[in-house]
Each structure stands twice: as structure tokens, then as C-alpha cells.
Amino acid sequence: MRLAHALAAAALVFAMPAAAQDYVLAMTYETSTEGGEYDSSSSSSGRQAIAERVIAARPEGTEIEYAIPIDPEEIRGNERWMFPARMRVAADGRMTLLNADELAARNTAWLAEAEWTTEVCSRWGFTWTAFQVRCDPEAAIEAVEGFGMQPGWIAEGQAFALKGALGPVVLARTGEREGRVILTGSGPVDVGFLREEDARAALVVAEIRREALTPEEATAASAAITATGTVSVTFEVDAAGLVWRREDASEYTMTGSRFRDGRTRSRTTVTRLTRAEWERQQAEAEAEVEAADPLADPNPEAEAAEAE
């Protein structure tokens, strides 16, 4: 049993890359849906992480390398060729990929390893979850932007373009934590955004199921969607403008979704993102494992030898 916990600890604590990154960006998300024909409920959750190494600060932007902080042999899917990715991040948050040729070469090798041709690029498939085969190196920017920790300069009273909200939200100062300012903004949900997301999801499902559905048909089917609710964001920012925490939340009631049954459903989604210094993240991960199993052998290698 203790050996099993030791192996779990090894899986939880990220492997130290050859060149240690300065930060680890972690994302957790939770979604719950209620309502429908049988007044049912469902939920989903997940977590991701990416390492961020600040290479240099220049007038045109900060050069940063992003990598997946686990053993490269354990990385699957698009991330296998997308990272490490080196980018220049401008003051307004815009990202420019600096090693596109390297990523393109890795993508070619990745496709060859899977015995795929470029015909699979942009196609959707399904294993444990839906996934899209990406082949464009610029997709790495989209993957990093998904963590939302480089939004550009933000400040109290500033208008911020929040995904899913009807227009920019104004950030208000709502407190402080550990010397960092907490900024919060909220606004009504954008029904047009929900319709676009609904149509996109319907197209993905149709492709996976090999069903015929055109973008025009999907858009028309989603046009009747109505919704009310709010979308909000909270940042924790230090004096240098670095974002250490971010929480995005949406809560809305929608009628006329892709289920096409005309029934009303309520959905709540919360995404939490945190930044941690690399060494501190390692220590916290190890402490989490020890707290989960205080009797775990601190020397798993010795116990493994005994097991043999």
C-alpha cells in the first residue's frame, strides 16, 4: 500500500525540466447543469498545468518559454508537438510565436509517428473526451491563452473584454491579499456568444458521429436560444502587474439549446487559475501527498527494493 502511495506521489509532483521554469500555471474547472426533460443534473471537472519560464524582458515584450511540466514520454495528443513553445508577450497581452519552424517540424514527426497524413488536420475525434487534431504551430498560442494569465495590463476602473459577457466589464477594486490587489468585474451573459458556442458544439458532435450538418443548419438551429445570467472575472495582481490568481465564473439559464427540446436548463461554470513559483509548487504538491497519506514511506526506492 505504501509503495502505491509513493508511486502516486511521483505522479502528482511534476518532474523538474532540464531548465527549471520560474512558474507553474494551474487550471481547475467545474461545470454543472440542471434541468431538461427529466429535471436531471450533470457535472464535469478537470485540471491542467503548464510551466512558464521567463527568458528575457525586452522593449517589444517579454520572451517566455512554455512547456508541459511532466515527463515528455507521458505527453499525448497535440501537446506532444506544441511544446516547448517560445513566445514574445507584448504589454497588451498579445503573443507572437518565436519557434514556429521548430513546432512545424515536430508536428510533421508527430503525424508520421501516428501514421497520419495532413488530411486529419482540424478533424475532431473522441476518446475520453472530444479532441481536435491541430497542425498549425500558431495553435500553441491559443493553448497558452486558454490559461488566461497574460491578459495585458489591467487596473482599477479599466474596461476588460471578458469572454461570454455582453460587452466589456469594468474592473473594480474589491480587496487585497498578501499585498496584491483584487480586481473584479461582471456583466450580463452574451446570448449571441451562447448561440455561437451551441452551433459549434453541434458541428463537433455531428462530425464525431459522422452525421451530415452544415454550419448554416447549425446556426439556424441555435438562433432561437434565449438566456439570462451573469459572467464575472476576478484577478489577483501584484504591483508589477503580474497576475497570480484568476477566477472566471458564469451562471445562466438557457432555453432552446442544441438538445432541441425547448426546455430550460441552468448552467454554472467556474474556472480557477493560479500562478506559483516552481520550487514552492513542488513543496506544496509534496505536502499534499503527505497529508493524504502521512504513513507513506518517505523512501519509496528502498521499499521498491524490498518488494523485489
PDB file of C-alpha atoms in Angstrom:
ATOM      1  CA  MET A   1       0.000   0.000   0.000  1.00  0.00           C
ATOM      2  CA  ARG A   2       2.768   2.428   0.906  1.00  0.00           C
ATOM      3  CA  LEU A   3       4.524   1.668  -2.364  1.00  0.00           C
ATOM      4  CA  ALA A   4       1.329   2.503  -4.228  1.00  0.00           C
ATOM      5  CA  HIS A   5       1.097   5.840  -2.432  1.00  0.00           C
ATOM      6  CA  ALA A   6       4.738   6.529  -3.255  1.00  0.00           C
ATOM      7  CA  LEU A   7       4.018   5.941  -6.937  1.00  0.00           C
ATOM      8  CA  ALA A   8       1.015   8.263  -6.686  1.00  0.00           C
ATOM      9  CA  ALA A   9       3.273  10.902  -5.168  1.00  0.00           C
ATOM     10  CA  ALA A  10       5.664  10.584  -8.078  1.00  0.00           C
ATOM     11  CA  ALA A  11       2.782  11.109 -10.495  1.00  0.00           C
ATOM     12  CA  LEU A  12       1.464  14.143  -8.633  1.00  0.00           C
ATOM     13  CA  VAL A  13       4.714  16.052  -8.290  1.00  0.00           C
ATOM     14  CA  PHE A  14       5.796  17.431 -11.653  1.00  0.00           C
ATOM     15  CA  ALA A  15       9.144  16.264 -12.982  1.00  0.00           C
ATOM     16  CA  MET A  16      11.794  19.009 -12.940  1.00  0.00           C
ATOM     17  CA  PRO A  17      12.637  20.013 -16.535  1.00  0.00           C
ATOM     18  CA  ALA A  18      16.260  20.369 -17.671  1.00  0.00           C
ATOM     19  CA  ALA A  19      15.971  24.159 -17.396  1.00  0.00           C
ATOM     20  CA  ALA A  20      13.777  24.947 -14.376  1.00  0.00           C
ATOM     21  CA  GLN A  21      10.815  27.188 -15.120  1.00  0.00           C
ATOM     22  CA  ASP A  22      10.071  30.159 -12.925  1.00  0.00           C
ATOM     23  CA  TYR A  23       6.346  29.469 -12.567  1.00  0.00           C
ATOM     24  CA  VAL A  24       3.705  26.793 -12.830  1.00  0.00           C
ATOM     25  CA  LEU A  25       0.263  27.868 -14.069  1.00  0.00           C
ATOM     26  CA  ALA A  26      -2.515  25.588 -12.856  1.00  0.00           C
ATOM     27  CA  MET A  27      -6.118  25.479 -14.047  1.00  0.00           C
ATOM     28  CA  THR A  28      -9.111  23.740 -12.483  1.00  0.00           C
ATOM     29  CA  TYR A  29     -12.645  23.905 -13.803  1.00  0.00           C
ATOM     30  CA  GLU A  30     -16.088  22.736 -12.705  1.00  0.00           C
ATOM     31  CA  THR A  31     -19.332  22.769 -14.682  1.00  0.00           C
ATOM     32  CA  SER A  32     -22.799  21.766 -13.505  1.00  0.00           C
ATOM     33  CA  THR A  33     -26.043  21.654 -15.475  1.00  0.00           C
ATOM     34  CA  GLU A  34     -29.587  21.224 -14.160  1.00  0.00           C
ATOM     35  CA  GLY A  35     -32.978  20.952 -15.832  1.00  0.00           C
ATOM     36  CA  GLY A  36     -34.228  19.415 -19.051  1.00  0.00           C
ATOM     37  CA  GLU A  37     -36.894  16.826 -19.742  1.00  0.00           C
ATOM     38  CA  TYR A  38     -36.430  14.838 -16.527  1.00  0.00           C
ATOM     39  CA  ASP A  39     -35.156  17.713 -14.388  1.00  0.00           C
ATOM     40  CA  SER A  40     -31.814  15.924 -14.285  1.00  0.00           C
ATOM     41  CA  SER A  41     -28.392  17.210 -13.285  1.00  0.00           C
ATOM     42  CA  SER A  42     -24.853  16.567 -14.505  1.00  0.00           C
ATOM     43  CA  SER A  43     -21.398  17.848 -13.727  1.00  0.00           C
ATOM     44  CA  SER A  44     -17.841  17.689 -15.010  1.00  0.00           C
ATOM     45  CA  SER A  45     -14.456  18.862 -13.795  1.00  0.00           C
ATOM     46  CA  GLY A  46     -10.797  18.753 -14.692  1.00  0.00           C
ATOM     47  CA  ARG A  47      -7.343  20.199 -14.172  1.00  0.00           C
ATOM     48  CA  GLN A  48      -4.390  21.201 -16.336  1.00  0.00           C
ATOM     49  CA  ALA A  49      -0.979  22.757 -15.790  1.00  0.00           C
ATOM     50  CA  ILE A  50       1.696  24.459 -17.843  1.00  0.00           C
ATOM     51  CA  ALA A  51       5.166  25.690 -16.911  1.00  0.00           C
ATOM     52  CA  GLU A  52       6.221  29.255 -17.687  1.00  0.00           C
ATOM     53  CA  ARG A  53       9.894  30.222 -17.895  1.00  0.00           C
ATOM     54  CA  VAL A  54      10.690  33.919 -18.272  1.00  0.00           C
ATOM     55  CA  ILE A  55      13.728  34.177 -20.551  1.00  0.00           C
ATOM     56  CA  ALA A  56      14.182  37.905 -21.081  1.00  0.00           C
ATOM     57  CA  ALA A  57      12.356  41.240 -20.860  1.00  0.00           C
ATOM     58  CA  ARG A  58      12.758  43.487 -23.893  1.00  0.00           C
ATOM     59  CA  PRO A  59      11.122  46.762 -25.025  1.00  0.00           C
ATOM     60  CA  GLU A  60       8.960  44.906 -27.557  1.00  0.00           C
ATOM     61  CA  GLY A  61       7.796  42.352 -24.988  1.00  0.00           C
ATOM     62  CA  THR A  62       8.785  39.562 -22.629  1.00  0.00           C
ATOM     63  CA  GLU A  63      10.228  36.375 -24.088  1.00  0.00           C
ATOM     64  CA  ILE A  64       8.706  33.345 -22.376  1.00  0.00           C
ATOM     65  CA  GLU A  65       9.010  29.607 -22.899  1.00  0.00           C
ATOM     66  CA  TYR A  66       6.025  27.401 -22.131  1.00  0.00           C
ATOM     67  CA  ALA A  67       6.256  23.659 -21.540  1.00  0.00           C
ATOM     68  CA  ILE A  68       4.182  20.799 -20.177  1.00  0.00           C
ATOM     69  CA  PRO A  69       5.645  20.008 -16.727  1.00  0.00           C
ATOM     70  CA  ILE A  70       5.645  16.204 -16.909  1.00  0.00           C
ATOM     71  CA  ASP A  71       7.848  13.537 -18.438  1.00  0.00           C
ATOM     72  CA  PRO A  72       7.816  14.146 -22.241  1.00  0.00           C
ATOM     73  CA  GLU A  73       7.169  10.437 -22.803  1.00  0.00           C
ATOM     74  CA  GLU A  74       3.869  10.751 -20.925  1.00  0.00           C
ATOM     75  CA  ILE A  75       2.568  13.661 -23.012  1.00  0.00           C
ATOM     76  CA  ARG A  76      -0.147  12.736 -25.505  1.00  0.00           C
ATOM     77  CA  GLY A  77      -2.101  14.486 -28.226  1.00  0.00           C
ATOM     78  CA  ASN A  78      -1.363  17.932 -29.625  1.00  0.00           C
ATOM     79  CA  GLU A  79       0.716  18.901 -26.597  1.00  0.00           C
ATOM     80  CA  ARG A  80       3.319  16.362 -27.691  1.00  0.00           C
ATOM     81  CA  TRP A  81       4.415  18.607 -30.568  1.00  0.00           C
ATOM     82  CA  MET A  82       3.167  22.035 -29.449  1.00  0.00           C
ATOM     83  CA  PHE A  83       5.542  22.356 -26.502  1.00  0.00           C
ATOM     84  CA  PRO A  84       8.021  23.665 -25.583  1.00  0.00           C
ATOM     85  CA  ALA A  85       6.814  26.840 -27.305  1.00  0.00           C
ATOM     86  CA  ARG A  86       8.718  30.123 -27.107  1.00  0.00           C
ATOM     87  CA  MET A  87       6.704  33.329 -27.311  1.00  0.00           C
ATOM     88  CA  ARG A  88       7.042  37.085 -27.071  1.00  0.00           C
ATOM     89  CA  VAL A  89       4.292  38.588 -24.927  1.00  0.00           C
ATOM     90  CA  ALA A  90       3.624  42.285 -25.554  1.00  0.00           C
ATOM     91  CA  ALA A  91       2.486  44.682 -22.827  1.00  0.00           C
ATOM     92  CA  ASP A  92      -1.116  44.375 -24.029  1.00  0.00           C
ATOM     93  CA  GLY A  93      -1.005  40.568 -23.770  1.00  0.00           C
ATOM     94  CA  ARG A  94      -0.631  39.820 -27.484  1.00  0.00           C
ATOM     95  CA  MET A  95       1.525  36.759 -28.147  1.00  0.00           C
ATOM     96  CA  THR A  96       3.913  36.089 -31.017  1.00  0.00           C
ATOM     97  CA  LEU A  97       5.295  32.590 -31.591  1.00  0.00           C
ATOM     98  CA  LEU A  98       9.086  32.625 -31.935  1.00  0.00           C
ATOM     99  CA  ASN A  99       9.889  28.980 -32.750  1.00  0.00           C
ATOM    100  CA  ALA A 100       7.192  28.200 -35.328  1.00  0.00           C
ATOM    101  CA  ASP A 101       9.601  26.280 -37.588  1.00  0.00           C
ATOM    102  CA  GLU A 102      10.565  24.015 -34.698  1.00  0.00           C
ATOM    103  CA  LEU A 103       6.921  23.312 -33.899  1.00  0.00           C
ATOM    104  CA  ALA A 104       6.144  22.607 -37.559  1.00  0.00           C
ATOM    105  CA  ALA A 105       8.953  20.055 -37.706  1.00  0.00           C
ATOM    106  CA  ARG A 106       7.708  18.375 -34.515  1.00  0.00           C
ATOM    107  CA  ASN A 107       4.181  18.267 -35.901  1.00  0.00           C
ATOM    108  CA  THR A 108       5.398  16.529 -39.060  1.00  0.00           C
ATOM    109  CA  ALA A 109       7.201  13.936 -36.939  1.00  0.00           C
ATOM    110  CA  TRP A 110       4.143  13.522 -34.679  1.00  0.00           C
ATOM    111  CA  LEU A 111       1.858  12.854 -37.657  1.00  0.00           C
ATOM    112  CA  ALA A 112       4.348  10.347 -39.060  1.00  0.00           C
ATOM    113  CA  GLU A 113       4.567   8.570 -35.700  1.00  0.00           C
ATOM    114  CA  ALA A 114       0.785   8.194 -35.650  1.00  0.00           C
ATOM    115  CA  GLU A 115       0.806   7.160 -39.320  1.00  0.00           C
ATOM    116  CA  TRP A 116      -1.472  10.067 -40.192  1.00  0.00           C
ATOM    117  CA  THR A 117      -1.424  12.388 -43.170  1.00  0.00           C
ATOM    118  CA  THR A 118      -2.223  16.088 -43.107  1.00  0.00           C
ATOM    119  CA  GLU A 119      -5.786  15.181 -44.089  1.00  0.00           C
ATOM    120  CA  VAL A 120      -6.554  14.619 -40.392  1.00  0.00           C
ATOM    121  CA  CYS A 121      -5.639  18.211 -39.502  1.00  0.00           C
ATOM    122  CA  SER A 122      -8.582  20.085 -37.911  1.00  0.00           C
ATOM    123  CA  ARG A 123     -10.679  16.920 -37.663  1.00  0.00           C
ATOM    124  CA  TRP A 124     -12.476  16.017 -34.453  1.00  0.00           C
ATOM    125  CA  GLY A 125     -12.314  12.670 -32.678  1.00  0.00           C
ATOM    126  CA  PHE A 126     -13.309  11.166 -29.359  1.00  0.00           C
ATOM    127  CA  THR A 127     -11.509   9.040 -26.762  1.00  0.00           C
ATOM    128  CA  TRP A 128     -12.162  10.057 -23.143  1.00  0.00           C
ATOM    129  CA  THR A 129     -13.239  13.443 -24.423  1.00  0.00           C
ATOM    130  CA  ALA A 130     -13.645  15.264 -27.721  1.00  0.00           C
ATOM    131  CA  PHE A 131     -10.378  16.447 -29.248  1.00  0.00           C
ATOM    132  CA  GLN A 132      -9.336  18.224 -32.423  1.00  0.00           C
ATOM    133  CA  VAL A 133      -6.172  17.353 -34.311  1.00  0.00           C
ATOM    134  CA  ARG A 134      -4.195  20.578 -34.655  1.00  0.00           C
ATOM    135  CA  CYS A 135      -1.348  21.064 -37.118  1.00  0.00           C
ATOM    136  CA  ASP A 136      -0.839  24.832 -37.252  1.00  0.00           C
ATOM    137  CA  PRO A 137       2.035  25.980 -34.978  1.00  0.00           C
ATOM    138  CA  GLU A 138       0.014  29.108 -34.134  1.00  0.00           C
ATOM    139  CA  ALA A 139      -2.380  26.812 -32.253  1.00  0.00           C
ATOM    140  CA  ALA A 140       0.179  26.824 -29.429  1.00  0.00           C
ATOM    141  CA  ILE A 141      -0.708  30.463 -28.770  1.00  0.00           C
ATOM    142  CA  GLU A 142      -4.366  29.515 -28.390  1.00  0.00           C
ATOM    143  CA  ALA A 143      -3.410  26.758 -25.942  1.00  0.00           C
ATOM    144  CA  VAL A 144      -1.422  29.170 -23.752  1.00  0.00           C
ATOM    145  CA  GLU A 145      -4.070  31.894 -23.957  1.00  0.00           C
ATOM    146  CA  GLY A 146      -6.530  29.355 -22.572  1.00  0.00           C
ATOM    147  CA  PHE A 147      -4.827  29.764 -19.190  1.00  0.00           C
ATOM    148  CA  GLY A 148      -5.707  33.479 -19.230  1.00  0.00           C
ATOM    149  CA  MET A 149      -2.721  34.574 -17.134  1.00  0.00           C
ATOM    150  CA  GLN A 150      -1.301  37.075 -19.644  1.00  0.00           C
ATOM    151  CA  PRO A 151      -4.256  39.454 -20.124  1.00  0.00           C
ATOM    152  CA  GLY A 152      -2.093  42.538 -20.603  1.00  0.00           C
ATOM    153  CA  TRP A 153      -2.023  45.479 -18.225  1.00  0.00           C
ATOM    154  CA  ILE A 154      -5.139  45.618 -16.041  1.00  0.00           C
ATOM    155  CA  ALA A 155      -6.090  48.167 -13.407  1.00  0.00           C
ATOM    156  CA  GLU A 156      -8.961  49.515 -11.327  1.00  0.00           C
ATOM    157  CA  GLY A 157     -11.603  51.242 -13.458  1.00  0.00           C
ATOM    158  CA  GLN A 158     -10.354  49.650 -16.666  1.00  0.00           C
ATOM    159  CA  ALA A 159     -12.724  48.054 -19.184  1.00  0.00           C
ATOM    160  CA  PHE A 160     -11.862  44.390 -19.779  1.00  0.00           C
ATOM    161  CA  ALA A 161     -13.074  42.250 -22.691  1.00  0.00           C
ATOM    162  CA  LEU A 162     -14.444  39.182 -20.890  1.00  0.00           C
ATOM    163  CA  LYS A 163     -15.306  36.134 -22.971  1.00  0.00           C
ATOM    164  CA  GLY A 164     -19.013  35.362 -22.823  1.00  0.00           C
ATOM    165  CA  ALA A 165     -20.037  38.768 -21.487  1.00  0.00           C
ATOM    166  CA  LEU A 166     -22.164  41.276 -23.376  1.00  0.00           C
ATOM    167  CA  GLY A 167     -19.560  43.996 -23.829  1.00  0.00           C
ATOM    168  CA  PRO A 168     -16.502  44.866 -21.727  1.00  0.00           C
ATOM    169  CA  VAL A 169     -16.753  44.692 -17.930  1.00  0.00           C
ATOM    170  CA  VAL A 170     -15.304  47.403 -15.696  1.00  0.00           C
ATOM    171  CA  LEU A 171     -12.811  46.160 -13.109  1.00  0.00           C
ATOM    172  CA  ALA A 172     -13.387  47.370  -9.557  1.00  0.00           C
ATOM    173  CA  ARG A 173     -11.024  47.033  -6.625  1.00  0.00           C
ATOM    174  CA  THR A 174     -12.637  44.700  -4.103  1.00  0.00           C
ATOM    175  CA  GLY A 175      -9.825  43.991  -1.651  1.00  0.00           C
ATOM    176  CA  GLU A 176      -6.222  42.915  -1.109  1.00  0.00           C
ATOM    177  CA  ARG A 177      -4.451  39.641  -0.373  1.00  0.00           C
ATOM    178  CA  GLU A 178      -0.782  39.197   0.516  1.00  0.00           C
ATOM    179  CA  GLY A 179      -0.006  42.669  -0.786  1.00  0.00           C
ATOM    180  CA  ARG A 180      -1.787  42.047  -4.091  1.00  0.00           C
ATOM    181  CA  VAL A 181      -4.814  43.928  -5.379  1.00  0.00           C
ATOM    182  CA  ILE A 182      -8.058  42.054  -6.100  1.00  0.00           C
ATOM    183  CA  LEU A 183      -9.973  43.336  -9.130  1.00  0.00           C
ATOM    184  CA  THR A 184     -13.449  42.101 -10.055  1.00  0.00           C
ATOM    185  CA  GLY A 185     -15.758  42.735 -12.990  1.00  0.00           C
ATOM    186  CA  SER A 186     -19.096  41.267 -14.076  1.00  0.00           C
ATOM    187  CA  GLY A 187     -21.730  41.726 -16.742  1.00  0.00           C
ATOM    188  CA  PRO A 188     -24.744  40.063 -18.387  1.00  0.00           C
ATOM    189  CA  VAL A 189     -24.179  36.942 -20.431  1.00  0.00           C
ATOM    190  CA  ASP A 190     -23.958  37.432 -24.208  1.00  0.00           C
ATOM    191  CA  VAL A 191     -26.743  35.397 -25.829  1.00  0.00           C
ATOM    192  CA  GLY A 192     -25.020  35.700 -29.206  1.00  0.00           C
ATOM    193  CA  PHE A 193     -21.939  34.037 -27.739  1.00  0.00           C
ATOM    194  CA  LEU A 194     -24.039  31.160 -26.367  1.00  0.00           C
ATOM    195  CA  ARG A 195     -25.654  30.669 -29.772  1.00  0.00           C
ATOM    196  CA  GLU A 196     -22.260  30.527 -31.460  1.00  0.00           C
ATOM    197  CA  GLU A 197     -20.949  28.040 -28.888  1.00  0.00           C
ATOM    198  CA  ASP A 198     -24.084  25.919 -29.256  1.00  0.00           C
ATOM    199  CA  ALA A 199     -23.730  25.806 -33.056  1.00  0.00           C
ATOM    200  CA  ARG A 200     -20.034  24.963 -32.799  1.00  0.00           C
ATOM    201  CA  ALA A 201     -20.731  22.126 -30.341  1.00  0.00           C
ATOM    202  CA  ALA A 202     -23.438  20.728 -32.611  1.00  0.00           C
ATOM    203  CA  LEU A 203     -20.994  20.662 -35.545  1.00  0.00           C
ATOM    204  CA  VAL A 204     -18.370  18.865 -33.448  1.00  0.00           C
ATOM    205  CA  VAL A 205     -20.868  16.216 -32.327  1.00  0.00           C
ATOM    206  CA  ALA A 206     -22.080  15.731 -35.896  1.00  0.00           C
ATOM    207  CA  GLU A 207     -18.520  15.255 -37.155  1.00  0.00           C
ATOM    208  CA  ILE A 208     -17.698  12.703 -34.458  1.00  0.00           C
ATOM    209  CA  ARG A 209     -20.903  10.798 -35.191  1.00  0.00           C
ATOM    210  CA  ARG A 210     -20.333  11.086 -38.954  1.00  0.00           C
ATOM    211  CA  GLU A 211     -23.636  12.888 -39.363  1.00  0.00           C
ATOM    212  CA  ALA A 212     -24.384  15.484 -42.025  1.00  0.00           C
ATOM    213  CA  LEU A 213     -24.734  19.030 -40.657  1.00  0.00           C
ATOM    214  CA  THR A 214     -23.756  22.280 -42.329  1.00  0.00           C
ATOM    215  CA  PRO A 215     -22.649  25.429 -40.460  1.00  0.00           C
ATOM    216  CA  GLU A 216     -25.742  27.177 -41.791  1.00  0.00           C
ATOM    217  CA  GLU A 217     -28.015  24.464 -40.391  1.00  0.00           C
ATOM    218  CA  ALA A 218     -26.287  24.543 -37.017  1.00  0.00           C
ATOM    219  CA  THR A 219     -26.537  28.338 -36.824  1.00  0.00           C
ATOM    220  CA  ALA A 220     -30.218  28.290 -37.748  1.00  0.00           C
ATOM    221  CA  ALA A 221     -30.963  25.629 -35.127  1.00  0.00           C
ATOM    222  CA  SER A 222     -29.314  27.739 -32.410  1.00  0.00           C
ATOM    223  CA  ALA A 223     -30.976  31.013 -33.379  1.00  0.00           C
ATOM    224  CA  ALA A 224     -33.912  30.504 -31.006  1.00  0.00           C
ATOM    225  CA  ILE A 225     -31.745  30.323 -27.881  1.00  0.00           C
ATOM    226  CA  THR A 226     -32.631  32.775 -25.124  1.00  0.00           C
ATOM    227  CA  ALA A 227     -30.702  33.191 -21.891  1.00  0.00           C
ATOM    228  CA  THR A 228     -30.311  35.320 -18.783  1.00  0.00           C
ATOM    229  CA  GLY A 229     -27.421  35.310 -16.358  1.00  0.00           C
ATOM    230  CA  THR A 230     -24.079  36.833 -15.492  1.00  0.00           C
ATOM    231  CA  VAL A 231     -20.412  36.341 -16.294  1.00  0.00           C
ATOM    232  CA  SER A 232     -17.672  37.526 -13.931  1.00  0.00           C
ATOM    233  CA  VAL A 233     -13.903  37.588 -13.535  1.00  0.00           C
ATOM    234  CA  THR A 234     -11.648  38.175 -10.530  1.00  0.00           C
ATOM    235  CA  PHE A 235      -7.919  38.918 -10.743  1.00  0.00           C
ATOM    236  CA  GLU A 236      -5.264  38.995  -8.041  1.00  0.00           C
ATOM    237  CA  VAL A 237      -2.476  41.272  -9.306  1.00  0.00           C
ATOM    238  CA  ASP A 238       0.809  42.422  -7.775  1.00  0.00           C
ATOM    239  CA  ALA A 239       2.375  45.888  -8.049  1.00  0.00           C
ATOM    240  CA  ALA A 240       4.283  44.872 -11.197  1.00  0.00           C
ATOM    241  CA  GLY A 241       1.047  43.897 -12.949  1.00  0.00           C
ATOM    242  CA  LEU A 242       1.686  40.144 -12.721  1.00  0.00           C
ATOM    243  CA  VAL A 243      -1.490  38.058 -12.374  1.00  0.00           C
ATOM    244  CA  TRP A 244      -1.223  35.459  -9.590  1.00  0.00           C
ATOM    245  CA  ARG A 245      -4.816  34.292  -9.450  1.00  0.00           C
ATOM    246  CA  ARG A 246      -7.773  34.466 -11.772  1.00  0.00           C
ATOM    247  CA  GLU A 247     -11.290  33.116 -11.416  1.00  0.00           C
ATOM    248  CA  ASP A 248     -13.873  33.143 -14.213  1.00  0.00           C
ATOM    249  CA  ALA A 249     -17.471  32.273 -13.390  1.00  0.00           C
ATOM    250  CA  SER A 250     -20.663  32.121 -15.413  1.00  0.00           C
ATOM    251  CA  GLU A 251     -24.162  31.354 -14.225  1.00  0.00           C
ATOM    252  CA  TYR A 252     -27.095  31.472 -16.576  1.00  0.00           C
ATOM    253  CA  THR A 253     -30.409  29.915 -17.523  1.00  0.00           C
ATOM    254  CA  MET A 254     -30.833  28.970 -21.179  1.00  0.00           C
ATOM    255  CA  THR A 255     -33.796  27.803 -23.266  1.00  0.00           C
ATOM    256  CA  GLY A 256     -33.547  26.325 -26.753  1.00  0.00           C
ATOM    257  CA  SER A 257     -30.122  24.676 -26.613  1.00  0.00           C
ATOM    258  CA  ARG A 258     -28.820  22.066 -29.052  1.00  0.00           C
ATOM    259  CA  PHE A 259     -30.967  19.458 -27.259  1.00  0.00           C
ATOM    260  CA  ARG A 260     -33.761  20.985 -29.353  1.00  0.00           C
ATOM    261  CA  ASP A 261     -36.431  20.121 -26.807  1.00  0.00           C
ATOM    262  CA  GLY A 262     -37.349  23.684 -25.902  1.00  0.00           C
ATOM    263  CA  ARG A 263     -36.732  23.034 -22.221  1.00  0.00           C
ATOM    264  CA  THR A 264     -34.880  25.290 -19.827  1.00  0.00           C
ATOM    265  CA  ARG A 265     -31.500  24.391 -18.353  1.00  0.00           C
ATOM    266  CA  SER A 266     -29.338  26.177 -15.798  1.00  0.00           C
ATOM    267  CA  ARG A 267     -25.572  26.014 -16.056  1.00  0.00           C
ATOM    268  CA  THR A 268     -22.813  27.140 -13.715  1.00  0.00           C
ATOM    269  CA  THR A 269     -19.142  27.104 -14.689  1.00  0.00           C
ATOM    270  CA  VAL A 270     -16.183  28.132 -12.530  1.00  0.00           C
ATOM    271  CA  THR A 271     -12.597  28.166 -13.792  1.00  0.00           C
ATOM    272  CA  ARG A 272      -9.780  28.885 -11.337  1.00  0.00           C
ATOM    273  CA  LEU A 273      -6.235  29.693 -12.418  1.00  0.00           C
ATOM    274  CA  THR A 274      -3.241  30.144 -10.166  1.00  0.00           C
ATOM    275  CA  ARG A 275       0.415  31.044 -10.594  1.00  0.00           C
ATOM    276  CA  ALA A 276       3.037  29.554  -8.279  1.00  0.00           C
ATOM    277  CA  GLU A 277       6.796  29.780  -8.154  1.00  0.00           C
ATOM    278  CA  TRP A 278       8.289  26.470  -9.291  1.00  0.00           C
ATOM    279  CA  GLU A 279      10.002  25.445  -6.029  1.00  0.00           C
ATOM    280  CA  ARG A 280       7.018  26.481  -3.936  1.00  0.00           C
ATOM    281  CA  GLN A 281       4.683  24.486  -6.179  1.00  0.00           C
ATOM    282  CA  GLN A 282       6.837  21.394  -5.741  1.00  0.00           C
ATOM    283  CA  ALA A 283       6.837  21.772  -1.955  1.00  0.00           C
ATOM    284  CA  GLU A 284       3.059  22.243  -1.835  1.00  0.00           C
ATOM    285  CA  ALA A 285       2.473  19.201  -4.053  1.00  0.00           C
ATOM    286  CA  GLU A 286       4.679  17.054  -1.829  1.00  0.00           C
ATOM    287  CA  ALA A 287       2.885  18.347   1.269  1.00  0.00           C
ATOM    288  CA  GLU A 288      -0.464  17.476  -0.324  1.00  0.00           C
ATOM    289  CA  VAL A 289       0.670  13.893  -0.860  1.00  0.00           C
ATOM    290  CA  GLU A 290       1.975  13.581   2.703  1.00  0.00           C
ATOM    291  CA  ALA A 291      -1.272  14.979   4.099  1.00  0.00           C
ATOM    292  CA  ALA A 292      -3.246  12.440   2.089  1.00  0.00           C
ATOM    293  CA  ASP A 293      -1.146   9.558   3.449  1.00  0.00           C
ATOM    294  CA  PRO A 294       1.022  10.525   6.462  1.00  0.00           C
ATOM    295  CA  LEU A 295       2.166   6.898   6.782  1.00  0.00           C
ATOM    296  CA  ALA A 296       3.591   6.732   3.266  1.00  0.00           C
ATOM    297  CA  ASP A 297       7.214   5.625   3.162  1.00  0.00           C
ATOM    298  CA  PRO A 298       9.438   8.713   2.629  1.00  0.00           C
ATOM    299  CA  ASN A 299      11.958   6.467   0.831  1.00  0.00           C
ATOM    300  CA  PRO A 300       9.989   4.745  -1.968  1.00  0.00           C
ATOM    301  CA  GLU A 301      13.183   3.480  -3.653  1.00  0.00           C
ATOM    302  CA  ALA A 302      14.141   1.475  -0.558  1.00  0.00           C
ATOM    303  CA  GLU A 303      10.658  -0.001  -0.311  1.00  0.00           C
ATOM    304  CA  ALA A 304      10.699  -0.884  -4.006  1.00  0.00           C
ATOM    305  CA  ALA A 305      13.958  -2.745  -3.434  1.00  0.00           C
ATOM    306  CA  GLU A 306      12.385  -4.642  -0.528  1.00  0.00           C
ATOM    307  CA  ALA A 307       9.408  -5.567  -2.707  1.00  0.00           C
ATOM    308  CA  GLU A 308      11.755  -7.196  -5.208  1.00  0.00           C
TER     309      GLU A 308
END
